[in-house]
Every structure is written in C-alpha cells, then in structure tokens.
CSV table of C-alpha atoms in Angstrom, one decimal:
chain,number,residue,atom,x,y,z
A,1,MET,CA,67.4,56.4,91.0
A,2,THR,CA,70.9,57.3,92.0
A,3,GLU,CA,72.8,60.2,90.3
A,4,ARG,CA,75.3,57.6,88.9
A,5,LEU,CA,72.6,55.4,87.5
A,6,ARG,CA,70.8,58.5,86.1
A,7,ARG,CA,73.9,59.6,84.3
A,8,GLN,CA,74.6,56.1,82.9
A,9,THR,CA,71.0,55.9,81.7
A,10,ALA,CA,71.3,59.3,80.0
A,11,ARG,CA,74.5,58.3,78.3
A,12,ALA,CA,73.0,55.0,77.1
A,13,ALA,CA,69.9,56.7,75.7
A,14,ALA,CA,72.0,59.4,73.9
A,15,ALA,CA,74.2,56.7,72.4
A,16,ALA,CA,71.2,54.7,71.2
A,17,VAL,CA,69.6,57.6,69.5
A,18,LEU,CA,72.9,58.6,68.0
A,19,LEU,CA,73.6,55.1,66.5
A,20,LEU,CA,70.0,54.8,65.2
A,21,ALA,CA,70.4,58.2,63.5
A,22,ALA,CA,73.7,57.2,62.1
A,23,ALA,CA,72.2,54.1,60.6
A,24,CYS,CA,69.6,56.1,58.9
A,25,SER,CA,71.8,58.9,57.7
A,26,GLY,CA,73.8,57.1,55.1
A,27,GLY,CA,77.0,57.7,57.0
A,28,GLY,CA,77.9,61.3,57.7
A,29,ARG,CA,75.1,62.9,59.7
A,30,PHE,CA,74.7,61.9,63.3
A,31,HIS,CA,72.2,62.9,66.0
A,32,GLY,CA,72.0,62.6,69.8
A,33,GLU,CA,69.6,63.8,72.5
A,34,ARG,CA,69.7,64.3,76.2
A,35,LEU,CA,67.6,66.0,78.9
A,36,LEU,CA,69.6,68.8,80.3
A,37,MET,CA,69.0,72.2,82.0
A,38,GLY,CA,65.3,71.3,82.3
A,39,THR,CA,64.8,70.8,78.6
A,40,ARG,CA,65.7,68.6,75.6
A,41,PHE,CA,69.1,69.1,74.2
A,42,ALA,CA,69.7,67.8,70.7
A,43,ILE,CA,73.0,67.8,68.7
A,44,GLU,CA,73.5,67.0,65.1
A,45,VAL,CA,76.9,66.7,63.5
A,46,ASP,CA,77.9,66.3,59.9
A,47,GLY,CA,80.9,65.1,57.8
A,48,VAL,CA,82.5,62.8,60.3
A,49,GLY,CA,82.6,59.1,61.1
A,50,ALA,CA,80.3,57.3,63.7
A,51,ALA,CA,83.0,56.9,66.3
A,52,GLU,CA,84.1,60.6,66.1
A,53,ALA,CA,80.5,61.8,66.2
A,54,GLU,CA,79.6,59.6,69.2
A,55,GLU,CA,82.6,60.8,71.2
A,56,ALA,CA,82.1,64.5,70.4
A,57,ILE,CA,78.4,64.5,71.0
A,58,GLY,CA,78.8,62.6,74.3
A,59,ALA,CA,81.5,65.1,75.4
A,60,ALA,CA,79.3,68.0,74.5
A,61,PHE,CA,76.4,66.7,76.6
A,62,ASP,CA,78.7,66.0,79.5
A,63,GLU,CA,80.0,69.6,79.4
A,64,VAL,CA,76.4,71.0,79.5
A,65,ALA,CA,75.7,68.7,82.5
A,66,ARG,CA,78.8,70.0,84.2
A,67,VAL,CA,78.0,73.7,83.8
A,68,GLU,CA,74.4,73.0,84.8
A,69,ARG,CA,75.4,72.1,88.3
A,70,PRO,CA,76.6,75.6,89.4
A,71,LEU,CA,74.0,77.4,87.3
A,72,SER,CA,70.8,75.6,88.2
A,73,GLU,CA,68.3,77.7,90.2
A,74,TRP,CA,66.5,74.5,91.1
A,75,ARG,CA,69.4,72.9,92.9
A,76,GLU,CA,69.9,74.0,96.6
A,77,ASP,CA,73.6,73.1,96.3
A,78,SER,CA,74.3,75.3,93.2
A,79,GLU,CA,76.4,78.4,93.2
A,80,ILE,CA,73.5,80.6,92.0
A,81,SER,CA,71.3,79.3,94.9
A,82,ALA,CA,74.1,80.1,97.4
A,83,LEU,CA,74.4,83.6,95.9
A,84,ASN,CA,70.7,84.2,96.3
A,85,ARG,CA,70.6,82.9,99.9
A,86,ALA,CA,73.5,85.3,100.8
A,87,ALA,CA,71.8,88.4,99.4
A,88,GLY,CA,72.8,91.4,101.6
A,89,ASP,CA,75.3,89.3,103.5
A,90,GLY,CA,78.5,90.0,101.5
A,91,PRO,CA,80.5,88.4,98.7
A,92,VAL,CA,80.1,84.7,97.8
A,93,ALA,CA,82.9,82.7,96.1
A,94,VAL,CA,81.7,81.5,92.6
A,95,GLY,CA,83.4,79.6,89.8
A,96,ARG,CA,84.3,80.7,86.3
A,97,GLU,CA,81.0,79.5,84.8
A,98,LEU,CA,78.8,81.6,87.0
A,99,LEU,CA,81.2,84.6,86.8
A,100,ASP,CA,81.0,84.4,83.0
A,101,VAL,CA,77.2,84.3,83.0
A,102,LEU,CA,76.8,87.1,85.6
A,103,SER,CA,79.3,89.3,83.8
A,104,ARG,CA,77.5,88.9,80.5
A,105,ALA,CA,74.2,89.4,82.1
A,106,ARG,CA,75.3,92.7,83.6
A,107,GLN,CA,76.5,93.8,80.2
A,108,ILE,CA,73.2,93.0,78.5
A,109,SER,CA,71.3,94.6,81.4
A,110,GLU,CA,73.2,97.8,80.8
A,111,LEU,CA,72.9,97.6,77.1
A,112,THR,CA,69.1,97.2,77.2
A,113,GLY,CA,68.6,99.9,79.8
A,114,GLY,CA,67.3,97.3,82.2
A,115,ALA,CA,64.8,95.7,79.8
A,116,PHE,CA,66.9,92.6,80.5
A,117,ASP,CA,67.8,92.6,84.2
A,118,VAL,CA,69.5,89.7,85.8
A,119,THR,CA,68.0,90.7,89.2
A,120,PHE,CA,64.4,90.6,87.9
A,121,ALA,CA,63.8,87.4,90.0
A,122,ALA,CA,62.9,89.4,93.1
A,123,CYS,CA,59.6,90.1,91.3
A,124,GLY,CA,59.7,87.1,88.9
A,125,SER,CA,59.5,84.6,91.8
A,126,LEU,CA,56.1,86.0,92.7
A,127,TRP,CA,54.6,84.8,89.4
A,128,SER,CA,53.8,81.1,88.5
A,129,ILE,CA,52.6,80.0,85.1
A,130,PRO,CA,51.9,76.4,86.2
A,131,GLU,CA,49.9,77.6,89.2
A,132,ARG,CA,48.4,80.5,87.3
A,133,ARG,CA,49.5,82.9,90.0
A,134,ILE,CA,49.5,86.6,89.5
A,135,PRO,CA,51.0,88.9,92.2
A,136,THR,CA,49.1,91.7,93.7
A,137,GLU,CA,49.9,95.4,93.2
A,138,SER,CA,51.2,95.6,96.8
A,139,GLN,CA,53.5,92.6,96.2
A,140,LEU,CA,54.9,94.2,93.1
A,141,ALA,CA,55.4,97.5,94.8
A,142,ALA,CA,57.3,95.7,97.6
A,143,CYS,CA,59.6,93.7,95.2
A,144,ARG,CA,60.5,96.5,92.7
A,145,PRO,CA,63.1,98.2,95.0
A,146,HIS,CA,65.0,94.9,95.1
A,147,VAL,CA,65.4,94.8,91.3
A,148,GLY,CA,68.5,96.6,89.9
A,149,TRP,CA,71.4,95.1,88.0
A,150,ARG,CA,73.8,97.8,89.3
A,151,LYS,CA,73.4,96.3,92.8
A,152,LEU,CA,74.9,93.0,91.6
A,153,LEU,CA,78.7,93.4,92.1
A,154,ILE,CA,81.3,91.1,90.6
A,155,ASP,CA,85.0,90.8,91.4
A,156,ALA,CA,86.5,88.6,88.7
A,157,ALA,CA,90.0,88.8,90.2
A,158,LYS,CA,88.8,87.5,93.6
A,159,GLY,CA,86.2,85.2,92.0
A,160,THR,CA,83.3,86.6,94.0
A,161,ALA,CA,79.8,88.0,93.4
A,162,VAL,CA,77.5,89.8,95.8
A,163,LEU,CA,73.8,90.8,95.8
A,164,SER,CA,74.2,94.0,97.8
A,165,GLU,CA,70.7,94.1,99.4
A,166,ARG,CA,68.5,91.7,101.3
A,167,GLY,CA,65.5,90.6,99.2
A,168,MET,CA,67.5,90.7,95.9
A,169,ARG,CA,67.5,87.6,93.8
A,170,ALA,CA,69.4,86.8,90.6
A,171,GLY,CA,67.6,84.9,87.9
A,172,ILE,CA,69.8,83.5,85.1
A,173,ALA,CA,67.4,81.3,83.3
A,174,GLY,CA,67.2,83.8,80.5
A,175,ILE,CA,70.9,83.5,79.8
A,176,ALA,CA,72.3,80.3,81.3
A,177,LYS,CA,70.9,78.0,78.7
A,178,GLY,CA,72.6,80.0,76.0
A,179,TYR,CA,75.8,79.5,77.9
A,180,GLY,CA,75.3,75.8,78.0
A,181,ILE,CA,74.7,75.7,74.3
A,182,ASP,CA,77.9,77.7,73.7
A,183,ARG,CA,79.9,75.3,75.8
A,184,ALA,CA,78.5,72.4,73.8
A,185,ALA,CA,79.5,74.1,70.6
A,186,GLU,CA,83.0,74.8,71.9
A,187,VAL,CA,83.5,71.1,72.8
A,188,LEU,CA,82.3,70.0,69.4
A,189,GLU,CA,84.8,72.3,67.7
A,190,ALA,CA,87.6,71.1,70.1
A,191,HIS,CA,86.8,67.6,68.8
A,192,GLY,CA,87.3,68.7,65.2
A,193,ILE,CA,83.6,69.0,64.3
A,194,SER,CA,83.2,71.8,61.8
A,195,SER,CA,79.5,71.3,60.9
A,196,TYR,CA,77.0,71.0,63.8
A,197,PHE,CA,73.6,72.0,65.0
A,198,VAL,CA,73.0,72.4,68.8
A,199,ASP,CA,69.4,72.8,69.9
A,200,GLY,CA,68.7,73.5,73.5
A,201,GLY,CA,64.9,73.6,73.9
A,202,GLY,CA,64.6,75.6,70.7
A,203,ASP,CA,67.6,77.9,71.3
A,204,ILE,CA,70.2,77.1,68.6
A,205,ARG,CA,73.8,77.5,67.8
A,206,LEU,CA,75.1,76.1,64.5
A,207,ARG,CA,77.9,76.0,62.0
A,208,SER,CA,78.2,74.8,58.5
A,209,SER,CA,81.6,73.9,57.1
A,210,PRO,CA,82.8,75.3,53.7
A,211,GLY,CA,81.4,73.4,50.8
A,212,ARG,CA,78.3,72.2,52.7
A,213,ARG,CA,74.8,73.7,52.5
A,214,PRO,CA,73.7,76.3,55.2
A,215,TRP,CA,71.5,75.0,57.9
A,216,ARG,CA,67.8,75.9,57.6
A,217,VAL,CA,66.1,77.2,60.7
A,218,GLY,CA,62.3,77.5,61.1
A,219,ILE,CA,60.8,80.4,63.1
A,220,ALA,CA,57.5,79.5,64.7
A,221,HIS,CA,54.3,81.5,64.1
A,222,PRO,CA,53.3,82.9,67.4
A,223,ARG,CA,49.6,82.6,66.9
A,224,ARG,CA,49.3,79.5,64.6
A,225,PRO,CA,50.5,76.4,66.6
A,226,GLY,CA,52.5,74.0,64.5
A,227,LYS,CA,53.0,76.5,61.7
A,228,LEU,CA,56.0,78.5,60.7
A,229,LEU,CA,56.3,82.3,60.3
A,230,GLY,CA,59.1,81.4,57.9
A,231,THR,CA,62.5,79.8,57.5
A,232,ILE,CA,66.0,81.3,57.2
A,233,GLU,CA,69.3,79.9,56.1
A,234,LEU,CA,72.4,80.4,58.2
A,235,ARG,CA,76.0,79.2,58.0
A,236,GLN,CA,77.2,80.1,61.5
A,237,GLY,CA,75.9,81.7,64.7
A,238,ALA,CA,73.1,81.4,67.2
A,239,VAL,CA,69.3,81.8,66.8
A,240,VAL,CA,67.1,82.3,69.8
A,241,THR,CA,63.4,83.3,70.0
A,242,SER,CA,61.5,84.7,72.9
A,243,GLY,CA,57.7,84.6,72.6
A,244,ASP,CA,54.5,85.1,74.6
A,245,TYR,CA,53.2,81.7,73.3
A,246,LEU,CA,55.8,79.5,74.9
A,247,GLN,CA,54.7,79.6,78.5
A,248,TYR,CA,51.4,81.2,79.4
A,249,PHE,CA,47.9,81.0,80.6
A,250,VAL,CA,44.8,83.1,79.9
A,251,ARG,CA,42.6,84.6,82.5
A,252,ASP,CA,39.5,86.7,81.8
A,253,GLY,CA,40.7,86.9,78.2
A,254,VAL,CA,44.1,88.3,79.1
A,255,ARG,CA,47.3,86.3,78.2
A,256,TYR,CA,49.8,86.1,81.1
A,257,HIS,CA,53.2,84.8,80.0
A,258,HIS,CA,56.7,84.2,81.4
A,259,ILE,CA,58.5,87.3,80.1
A,260,LEU,CA,58.4,90.2,82.5
A,261,ASP,CA,59.4,93.8,82.3
A,262,PRO,CA,61.9,94.0,85.2
A,263,ARG,CA,61.2,97.7,85.6
A,264,THR,CA,57.6,97.1,86.5
A,265,GLY,CA,57.4,93.4,87.5
A,266,ARG,CA,54.5,93.0,85.2
A,267,VAL,CA,54.1,91.0,82.0
A,268,ALA,CA,55.8,92.6,79.0
A,269,ARG,CA,53.4,93.6,76.3
A,270,ALA,CA,55.5,95.4,73.6
A,271,SER,CA,56.1,92.3,71.5
A,272,VAL,CA,54.5,88.9,70.7
A,273,ALA,CA,57.8,87.3,69.6
A,274,VAL,CA,61.4,88.3,68.9
A,275,THR,CA,64.0,86.1,67.1
A,276,VAL,CA,67.7,87.2,67.6
A,277,ILE,CA,70.7,86.1,65.6
A,278,ALA,CA,74.1,86.6,67.2
A,279,ARG,CA,77.5,85.1,67.2
A,280,ASP,CA,76.9,83.2,70.4
A,281,ALA,CA,73.9,81.7,72.1
A,282,MET,CA,74.4,83.5,75.5
A,283,THR,CA,74.2,86.9,73.8
A,284,ALA,CA,71.2,85.9,71.7
A,285,ASP,CA,69.4,84.4,74.7
A,286,ALA,CA,69.7,87.5,76.8
A,287,LEU,CA,69.0,89.9,74.0
A,288,ALA,CA,65.9,88.1,72.9
A,289,THR,CA,64.4,88.7,76.3
A,290,GLY,CA,65.5,92.3,76.5
A,291,LEU,CA,64.4,93.1,73.0
A,292,PHE,CA,61.0,91.5,73.6
A,293,VAL,CA,60.5,93.9,76.5
A,294,MET,CA,61.7,96.9,74.5
A,295,GLY,CA,59.5,96.3,71.5
A,296,PRO,CA,60.1,96.8,67.8
A,297,GLU,CA,60.8,100.5,67.7
A,298,ARG,CA,63.3,100.9,70.5
A,299,GLY,CA,64.6,97.4,70.0
A,300,LEU,CA,65.4,97.8,66.3
A,301,ASP,CA,67.3,101.0,67.1
A,302,LEU,CA,69.5,99.1,69.5
A,303,VAL,CA,70.0,96.1,67.2
A,304,GLU,CA,71.1,98.4,64.3
A,305,SER,CA,73.8,99.8,66.6
A,306,LEU,CA,75.2,96.4,67.5
A,307,PRO,CA,77.8,94.4,65.4
A,308,ASP,CA,76.9,90.9,64.5
A,309,VAL,CA,73.4,91.1,65.8
A,310,GLU,CA,70.1,90.9,63.8
A,311,ALA,CA,66.5,90.6,65.0
A,312,LEU,CA,63.0,89.9,63.8
A,313,PHE,CA,60.1,91.3,65.8
A,314,VAL,CA,56.4,90.3,65.7
A,315,ALA,CA,54.4,93.2,67.2
A,316,PRO,CA,51.2,92.9,69.1
A,317,ASP,CA,49.2,93.6,65.9
A,318,LEU,CA,51.2,90.7,64.3
A,319,SER,CA,53.1,93.0,62.0
A,320,VAL,CA,56.7,91.8,61.3
A,321,HIS,CA,59.7,94.1,61.6
A,322,ALA,CA,63.2,93.0,60.8
A,323,SER,CA,66.6,94.6,61.2
A,324,SER,CA,68.5,95.6,58.0
A,325,GLY,CA,70.8,92.5,58.0
A,326,PHE,CA,68.3,89.8,59.0
A,327,PRO,CA,68.3,86.9,56.5
A,328,GLU,CA,65.6,86.6,53.9
A,329,LEU,CA,62.5,85.0,55.5
A,330,GLU,CA,61.2,82.3,53.3
A,331,SER,CA,57.5,81.5,53.5
A,332,GLY,CA,56.5,79.1,56.3
A,333,GLY,CA,54.1,76.2,56.4
C-alpha cells in the first residue's frame, strides 16, 4: 500500500467512525479513531455540529501524523533517527517539534534527578519485551557510561541538537506521544472546540466547557485485568499512567517490564503503577515514567513541590499513595 493510499484509507476510516458515532450520539457528541504513533488515537468532542466536529477531528489527527514523522524512532528518515546515528559526530539540524520534545525531556530529566532520562536508550535498546530479551551484566556495565542527559546539548537559536559521545542514544517514546496528544488538543481548540477528550493509547488530555459535566477517567487496577482501581472526574488537563502491567513478560517468577531505571539500566521496581495529572500531556507522560522509577516516597515529595501536578502511586505491596491535591478516587469496578 502506498503512503498516499494509506493516508486516504485512514481518513476514510476515521470519518466513518465519526459519522457513526454522531448518528448514535443524538447530535452533539462525536467520535473518531486513527492509528498513529504506533497506537490507537481516539478523539471525542462535544457541543458542536457534525461538520465542525469532522473537520476538527480530522485536522487534529493530521497534526499528530505530521509531528510523528520527525519524532518516530522506527523511521530511518526521522530527525530523531538522524540524531542518534550522528552521536559523537557533532550537531544535527532539527525542527521545532524535536527541539520542543528534547528541551522538555532535559527539563524533566533534571527535575527527577535522572529517574527520567532521555538518553536511557543506550541501555534500553538492549532489552526486548516481545523477544523476552534480558541484557547481561557486562552489557549493562558497558552501556551505562553512555547514559546521561547532560550530554545531550541543544541550541534552540541555531536549531541543532547533539549527542556528545559515540554510543549515546536518545529515546523519546516516553514523552513524544504526550507531545502528539498536546498538538491534537491545540488543533481542536484552534477550531473552536471547547469540550474534548483526546486518548492516545491510554494517555489522555481533556477539557470540559463551562456548564458541562466533568469528564470521568478510569484508572486501571494493575493486578486485576479489566478492573478499575477507581475513577476520577476532571474538567481540564492531562492524565497519564505508567505501569508494570502494560508491557511485560515473566521469567522464573520475575516480572520484567518496559520501564527502566536509567541510572542502572535495569527494570525499575519502586512502583507498580503511577498516574499523573498535569496541565499538558507531554509533562504528564515524562513525569509518569520518572515518578514510577522514583517510587512513592521520593516521588510524592517531588510532586508536592510542583505546581499543577498531582499523582497517585501504587506501591509494590499494592498500597495506594496520593498527593494532597489528587482528585477523589471513586470505587472502581
């Protein structure tokens, strides 16, 4: 299938879902879906007509597809792939999208003391959940010197970034999807949509216009598949969960999942799940990973020091710990 045909098919599928949802909604709530950034993106908008909803949702999906091109680690022709290939060779010209993501990634890396580290991929690439691959201790010892967010240098004025040592690798999967979600939300608002729900593979940004009910968000139980830990109501912001139950395998009774401690290169064990609420999805996305690595005690200390950020931790013993401003958790199913 050509790229043009693939895009036309995606547009048609999204429109068909949207119109079907509109017919079932009683006029006022519309829904669309598209596969983007390696996952299912779903958008729901409220309080507008069918034509306005279709145009806004289609434009939001197109924007996510646009920013995916420079940010995809799976595309050889992406800017992030070019940056990784040039590690140790000097600055690489990058566009605004990758500059924005890398700049925020450095900020969160510093904020979390390296519990989130955009350069973790030097070690992260040694692991594989689908292949059930675990690196050896000697492999981890060899990769750890190439992890360190301070060695990612950005010159916003020149539009360049550089990984300063050979063997380094930037991994932006833990923040790029949040950026895509934020861009979708910004496009919806630019189209006059004041009530929306953007879901990118379970990472959410939402807004409820005045006079309408808050959105209800379910938080999955990390050890009871298909069940909820509880639900929260939210009028505006982003909600992202990182958990050891999302991508994992078990070997010899030990769970190996996809969230690594960048400082060791090993699987993080301080949390089972962390849900973060923030103003934007990019911040929530990166913080959810970093706070998962930090664990409840250190993580809550950080959250309480940050404006407009709340978090809910599930510890390894399945005890639940919430920050002081986290919304009331209603019983799950």
